[in-house]
Backbone as a printed PyTorch tensor [residue, N CA C, xyz], in Angstrom:
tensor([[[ 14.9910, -11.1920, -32.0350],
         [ 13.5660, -11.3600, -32.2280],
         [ 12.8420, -11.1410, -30.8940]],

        [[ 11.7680, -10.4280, -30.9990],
         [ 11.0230,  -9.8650, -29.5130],
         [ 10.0780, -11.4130, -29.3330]],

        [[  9.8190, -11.8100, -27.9760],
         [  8.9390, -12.6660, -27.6890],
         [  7.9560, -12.3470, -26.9800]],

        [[  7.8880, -10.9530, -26.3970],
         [  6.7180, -10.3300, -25.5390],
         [  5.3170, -10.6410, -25.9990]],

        [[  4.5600, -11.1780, -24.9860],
         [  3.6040, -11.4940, -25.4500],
         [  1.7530, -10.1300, -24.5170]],

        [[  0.7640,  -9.5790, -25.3270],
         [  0.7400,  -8.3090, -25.1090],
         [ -0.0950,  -8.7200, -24.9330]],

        [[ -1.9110,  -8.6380, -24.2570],
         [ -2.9660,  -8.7800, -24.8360],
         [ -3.8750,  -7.4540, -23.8750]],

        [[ -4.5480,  -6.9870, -24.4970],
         [ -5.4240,  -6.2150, -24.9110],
         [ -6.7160,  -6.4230, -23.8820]],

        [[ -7.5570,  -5.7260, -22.9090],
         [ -8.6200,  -6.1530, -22.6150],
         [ -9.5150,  -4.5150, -22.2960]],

        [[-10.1610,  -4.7780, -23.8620],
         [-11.1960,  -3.0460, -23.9420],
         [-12.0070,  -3.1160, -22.9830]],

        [[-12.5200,  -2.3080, -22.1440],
         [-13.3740,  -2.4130, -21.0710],
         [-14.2650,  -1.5930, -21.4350]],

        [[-15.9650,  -1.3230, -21.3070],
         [-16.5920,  -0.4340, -22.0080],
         [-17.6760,  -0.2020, -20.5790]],

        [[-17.8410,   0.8950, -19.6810],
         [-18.8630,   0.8020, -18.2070],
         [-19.1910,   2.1700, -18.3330]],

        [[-20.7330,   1.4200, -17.6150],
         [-21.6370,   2.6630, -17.8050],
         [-20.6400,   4.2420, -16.6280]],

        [[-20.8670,   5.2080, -17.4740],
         [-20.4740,   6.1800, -16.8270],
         [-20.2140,   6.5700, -15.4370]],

        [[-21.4500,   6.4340, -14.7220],
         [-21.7380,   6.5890, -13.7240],
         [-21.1750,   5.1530, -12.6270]],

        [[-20.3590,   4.6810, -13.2040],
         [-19.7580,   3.8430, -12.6110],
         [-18.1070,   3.5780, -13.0650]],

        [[-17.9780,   4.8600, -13.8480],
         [-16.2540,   4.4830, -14.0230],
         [-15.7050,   4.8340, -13.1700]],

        [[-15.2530,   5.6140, -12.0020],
         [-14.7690,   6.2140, -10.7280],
         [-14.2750,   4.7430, -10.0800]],

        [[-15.4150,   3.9170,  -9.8640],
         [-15.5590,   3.1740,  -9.5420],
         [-14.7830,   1.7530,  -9.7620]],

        [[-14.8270,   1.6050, -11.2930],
         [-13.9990,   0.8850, -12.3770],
         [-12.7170,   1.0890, -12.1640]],

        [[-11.9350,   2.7120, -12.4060],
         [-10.9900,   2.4780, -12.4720],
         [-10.3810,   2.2430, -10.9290]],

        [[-10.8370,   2.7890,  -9.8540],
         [-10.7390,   2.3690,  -8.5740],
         [ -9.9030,   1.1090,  -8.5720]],

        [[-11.1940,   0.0230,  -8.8320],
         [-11.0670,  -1.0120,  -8.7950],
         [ -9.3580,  -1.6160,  -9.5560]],

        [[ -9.6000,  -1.3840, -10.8170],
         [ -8.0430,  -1.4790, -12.0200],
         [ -7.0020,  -1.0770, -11.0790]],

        [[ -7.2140,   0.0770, -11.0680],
         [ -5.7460,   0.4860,  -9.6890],
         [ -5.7420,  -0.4970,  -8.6000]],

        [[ -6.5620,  -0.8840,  -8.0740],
         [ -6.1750,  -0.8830,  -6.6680],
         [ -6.3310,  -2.9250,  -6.6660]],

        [[ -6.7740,  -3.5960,  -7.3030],
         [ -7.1680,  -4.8530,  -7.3720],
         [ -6.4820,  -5.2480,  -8.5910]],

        [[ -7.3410,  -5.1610,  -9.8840],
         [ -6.6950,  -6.1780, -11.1310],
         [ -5.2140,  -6.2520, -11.3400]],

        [[ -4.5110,  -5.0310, -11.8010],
         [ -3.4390,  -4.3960, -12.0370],
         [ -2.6320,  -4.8720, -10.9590]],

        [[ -2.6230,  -4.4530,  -9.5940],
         [ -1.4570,  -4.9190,  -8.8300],
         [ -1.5160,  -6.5770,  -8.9220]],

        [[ -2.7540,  -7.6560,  -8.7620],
         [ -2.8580,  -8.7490,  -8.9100],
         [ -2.1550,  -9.3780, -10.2350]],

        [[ -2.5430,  -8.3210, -10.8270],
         [ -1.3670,  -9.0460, -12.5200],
         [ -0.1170,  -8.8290, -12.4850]],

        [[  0.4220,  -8.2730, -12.2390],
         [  1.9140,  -7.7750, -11.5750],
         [  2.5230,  -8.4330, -10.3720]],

        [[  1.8840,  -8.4740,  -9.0430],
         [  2.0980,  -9.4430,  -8.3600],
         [  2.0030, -11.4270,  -8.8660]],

        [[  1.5140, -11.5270,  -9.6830],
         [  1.3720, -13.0050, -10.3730],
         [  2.4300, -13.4620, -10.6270]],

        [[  3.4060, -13.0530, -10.9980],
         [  4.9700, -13.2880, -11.8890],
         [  4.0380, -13.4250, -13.2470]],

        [[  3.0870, -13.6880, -13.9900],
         [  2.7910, -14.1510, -14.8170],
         [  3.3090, -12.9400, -16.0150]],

        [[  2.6550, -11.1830, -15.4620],
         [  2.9350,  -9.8850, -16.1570],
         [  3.7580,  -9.2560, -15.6830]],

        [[  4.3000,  -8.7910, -16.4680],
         [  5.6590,  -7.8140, -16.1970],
         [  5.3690,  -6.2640, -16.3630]],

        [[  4.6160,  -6.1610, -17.0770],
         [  4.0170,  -4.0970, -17.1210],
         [  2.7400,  -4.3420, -17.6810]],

        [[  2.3240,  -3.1880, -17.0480],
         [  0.5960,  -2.6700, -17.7490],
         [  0.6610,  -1.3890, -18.0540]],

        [[ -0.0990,  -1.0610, -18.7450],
         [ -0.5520,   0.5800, -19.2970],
         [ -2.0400,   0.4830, -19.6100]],

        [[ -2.3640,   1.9130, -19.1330],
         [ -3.8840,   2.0390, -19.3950],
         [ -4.1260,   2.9320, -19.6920]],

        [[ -5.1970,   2.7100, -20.4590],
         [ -5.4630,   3.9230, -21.6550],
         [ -7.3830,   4.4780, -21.7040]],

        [[ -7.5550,   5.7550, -21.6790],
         [ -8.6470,   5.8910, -22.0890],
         [ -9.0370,   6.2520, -23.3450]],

        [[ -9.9520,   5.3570, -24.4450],
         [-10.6250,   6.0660, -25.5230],
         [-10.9810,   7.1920, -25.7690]],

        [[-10.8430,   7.9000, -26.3820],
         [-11.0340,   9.3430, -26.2270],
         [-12.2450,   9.7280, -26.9750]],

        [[-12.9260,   8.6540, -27.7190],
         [-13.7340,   8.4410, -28.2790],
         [-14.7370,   7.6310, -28.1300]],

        [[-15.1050,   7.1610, -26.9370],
         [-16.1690,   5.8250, -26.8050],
         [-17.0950,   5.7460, -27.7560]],

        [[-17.6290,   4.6040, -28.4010],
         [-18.7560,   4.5320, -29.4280],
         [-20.2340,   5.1410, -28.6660]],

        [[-20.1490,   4.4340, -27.0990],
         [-21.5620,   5.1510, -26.3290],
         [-21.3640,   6.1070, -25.8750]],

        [[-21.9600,   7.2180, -25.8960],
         [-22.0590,   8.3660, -25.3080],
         [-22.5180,   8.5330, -23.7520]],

        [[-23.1250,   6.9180, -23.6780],
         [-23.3750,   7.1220, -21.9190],
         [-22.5290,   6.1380, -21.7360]],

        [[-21.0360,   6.1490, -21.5860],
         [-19.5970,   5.3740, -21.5300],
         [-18.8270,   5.2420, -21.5670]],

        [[-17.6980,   4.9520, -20.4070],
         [-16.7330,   5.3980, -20.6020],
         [-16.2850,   3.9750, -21.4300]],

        [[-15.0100,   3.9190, -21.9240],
         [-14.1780,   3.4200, -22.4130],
         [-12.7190,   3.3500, -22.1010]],

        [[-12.2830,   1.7070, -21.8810],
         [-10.3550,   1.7870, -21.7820],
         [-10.0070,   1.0220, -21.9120]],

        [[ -9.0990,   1.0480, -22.3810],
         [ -8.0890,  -0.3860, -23.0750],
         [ -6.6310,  -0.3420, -21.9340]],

        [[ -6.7160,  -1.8040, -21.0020],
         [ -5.8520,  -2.2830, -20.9920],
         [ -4.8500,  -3.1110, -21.5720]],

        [[ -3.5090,  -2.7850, -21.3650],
         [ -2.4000,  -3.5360, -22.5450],
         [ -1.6930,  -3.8220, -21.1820]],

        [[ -1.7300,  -5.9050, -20.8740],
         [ -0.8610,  -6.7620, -20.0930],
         [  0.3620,  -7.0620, -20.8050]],

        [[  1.3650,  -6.8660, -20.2860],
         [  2.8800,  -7.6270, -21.4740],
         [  3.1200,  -8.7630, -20.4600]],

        [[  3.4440,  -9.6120, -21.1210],
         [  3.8930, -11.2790, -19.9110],
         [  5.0940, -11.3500, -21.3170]],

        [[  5.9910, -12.3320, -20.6460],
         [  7.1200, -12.4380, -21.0530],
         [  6.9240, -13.6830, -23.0290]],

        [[  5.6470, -14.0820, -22.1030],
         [  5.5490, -15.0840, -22.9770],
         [  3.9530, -15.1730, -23.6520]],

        [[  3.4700, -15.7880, -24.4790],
         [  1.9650, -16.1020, -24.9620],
         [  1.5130, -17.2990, -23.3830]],

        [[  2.4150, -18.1910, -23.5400],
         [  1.7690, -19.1220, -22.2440],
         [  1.6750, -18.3820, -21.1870]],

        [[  2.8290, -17.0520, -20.6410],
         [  2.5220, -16.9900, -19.5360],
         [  0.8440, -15.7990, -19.3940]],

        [[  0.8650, -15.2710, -21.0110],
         [ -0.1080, -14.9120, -20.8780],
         [ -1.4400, -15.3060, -20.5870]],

        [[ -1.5290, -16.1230, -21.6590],
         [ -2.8390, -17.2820, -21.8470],
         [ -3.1030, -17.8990, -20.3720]],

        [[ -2.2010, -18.0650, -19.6820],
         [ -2.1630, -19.0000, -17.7890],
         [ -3.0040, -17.4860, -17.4160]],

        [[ -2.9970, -16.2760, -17.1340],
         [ -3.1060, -15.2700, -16.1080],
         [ -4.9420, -15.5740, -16.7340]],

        [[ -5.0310, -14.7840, -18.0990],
         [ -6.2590, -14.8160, -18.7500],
         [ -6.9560, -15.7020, -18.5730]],

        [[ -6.7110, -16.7380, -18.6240],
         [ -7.3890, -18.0670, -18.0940],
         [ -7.5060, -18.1430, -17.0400]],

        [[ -7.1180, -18.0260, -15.9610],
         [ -6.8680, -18.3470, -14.5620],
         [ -7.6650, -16.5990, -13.4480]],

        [[ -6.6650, -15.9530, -13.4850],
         [ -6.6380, -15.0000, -12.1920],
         [ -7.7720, -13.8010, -12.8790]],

        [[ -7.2370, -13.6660, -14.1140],
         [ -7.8840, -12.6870, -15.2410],
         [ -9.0510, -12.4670, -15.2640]],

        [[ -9.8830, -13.8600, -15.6310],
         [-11.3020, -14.3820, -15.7410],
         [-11.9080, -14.0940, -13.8450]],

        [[-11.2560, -14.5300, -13.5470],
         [-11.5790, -14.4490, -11.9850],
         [-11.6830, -13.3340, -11.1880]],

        [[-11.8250, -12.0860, -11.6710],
         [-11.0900, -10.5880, -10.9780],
         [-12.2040, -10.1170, -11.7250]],

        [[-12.1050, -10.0100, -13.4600],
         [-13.4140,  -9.9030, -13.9560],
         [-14.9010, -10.3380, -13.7990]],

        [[-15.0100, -11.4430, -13.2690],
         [-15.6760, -12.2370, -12.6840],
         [-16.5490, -11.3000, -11.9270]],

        [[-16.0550, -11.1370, -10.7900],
         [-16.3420, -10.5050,  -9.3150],
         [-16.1090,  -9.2620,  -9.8770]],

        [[-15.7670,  -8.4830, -10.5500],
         [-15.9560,  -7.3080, -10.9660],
         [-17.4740,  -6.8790, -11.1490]],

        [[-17.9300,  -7.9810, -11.9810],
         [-19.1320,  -7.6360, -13.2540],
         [-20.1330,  -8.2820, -12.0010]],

        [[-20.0270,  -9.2300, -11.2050],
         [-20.6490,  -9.1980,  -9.9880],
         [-21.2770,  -8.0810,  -9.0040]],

        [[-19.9220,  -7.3290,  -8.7340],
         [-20.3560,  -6.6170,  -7.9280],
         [-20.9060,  -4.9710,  -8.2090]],

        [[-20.6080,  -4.7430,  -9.6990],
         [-20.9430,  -3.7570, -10.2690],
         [-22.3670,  -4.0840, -11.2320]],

        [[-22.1710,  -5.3920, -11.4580],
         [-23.5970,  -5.4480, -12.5800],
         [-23.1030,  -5.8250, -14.3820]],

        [[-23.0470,  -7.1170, -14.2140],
         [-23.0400,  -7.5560, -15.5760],
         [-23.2170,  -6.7540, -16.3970]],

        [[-24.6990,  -6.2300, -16.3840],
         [-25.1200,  -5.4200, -17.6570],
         [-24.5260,  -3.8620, -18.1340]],

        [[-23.7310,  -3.4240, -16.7630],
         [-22.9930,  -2.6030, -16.6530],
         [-21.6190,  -2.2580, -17.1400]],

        [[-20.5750,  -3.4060, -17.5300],
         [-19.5610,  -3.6710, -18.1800],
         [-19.4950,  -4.9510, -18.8330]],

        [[-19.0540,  -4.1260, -19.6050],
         [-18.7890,  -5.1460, -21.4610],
         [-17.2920,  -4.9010, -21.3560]],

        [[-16.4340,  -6.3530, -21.4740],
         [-14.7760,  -6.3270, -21.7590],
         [-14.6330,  -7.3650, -22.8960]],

        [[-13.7360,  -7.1290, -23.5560],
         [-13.0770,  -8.4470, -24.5420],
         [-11.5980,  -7.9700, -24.5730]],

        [[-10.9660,  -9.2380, -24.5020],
         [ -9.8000,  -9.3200, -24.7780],
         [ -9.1970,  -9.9110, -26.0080]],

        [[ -7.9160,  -9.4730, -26.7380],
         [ -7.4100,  -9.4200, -27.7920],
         [ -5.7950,  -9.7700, -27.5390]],

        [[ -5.4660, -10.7960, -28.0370],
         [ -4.2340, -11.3820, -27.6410],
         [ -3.2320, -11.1620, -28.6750]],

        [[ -1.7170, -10.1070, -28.4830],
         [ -1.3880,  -9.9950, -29.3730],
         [  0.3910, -10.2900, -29.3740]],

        [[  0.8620, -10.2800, -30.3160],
         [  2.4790, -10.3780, -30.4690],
         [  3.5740,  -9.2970, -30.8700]],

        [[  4.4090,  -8.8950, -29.4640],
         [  5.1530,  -8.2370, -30.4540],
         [  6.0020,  -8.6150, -31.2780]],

        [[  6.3610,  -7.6080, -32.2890],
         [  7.3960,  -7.9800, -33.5700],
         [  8.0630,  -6.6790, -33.5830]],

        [[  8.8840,  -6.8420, -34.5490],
         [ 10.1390,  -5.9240, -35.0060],
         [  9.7220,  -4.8850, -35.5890]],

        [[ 10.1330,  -3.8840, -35.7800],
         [  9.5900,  -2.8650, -36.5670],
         [ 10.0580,  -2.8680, -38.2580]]])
């Protein structure tokens, strides 16, 4: 039985500031979630479809070994990185939600 625990965080920023965004993902969130012990791999993905046309769109997928060790990062370092993200780029500028999920068997 798989116990990986996955969650999801869609990121949605104005255009003219994704360069910027993913900058940031590379070089800050991503190594910070990995360095945590909390996550064990990330993958990132762009929508190929954003709903806004002035927007980019991307879905990060965190795997942690566990739901707790997930729920600890999201709660904790997660919120905090996003935080100062939407700070220093502009609240009104990025929209994220996260989606907490389980793997299973096929």
């Amino acid at each position: 039985m798989l116990s990986a625990a996955i969650f999801n965080t869609t990121f949605y920023v104005e255009r003219q500031h994704a360069d910027r965004f993913l900058s940031w993902l590379r070089l800050t969130y991503i190594p910070e979630a990995l360095a945590s012990g909390m996550i064990t791999d990330a993958m990132l993905m762009r929508l190929s479809e954003p709903p806004d046309p002035s927007a980019e769109a991307y879905a990060l997928h965190l795997r942690a070994e566990n739901a707790s060790a997930a729920n600890d990062w999201i709660n904790t370092i997660g919120h905090s990185l996003i935080g100062l993200l939407a700070e220093d780029i502009g609240q009104e500028r990025l929209l994220h939600f996260t989606t907490p999920m389980e793997q299973i068997e096929i």
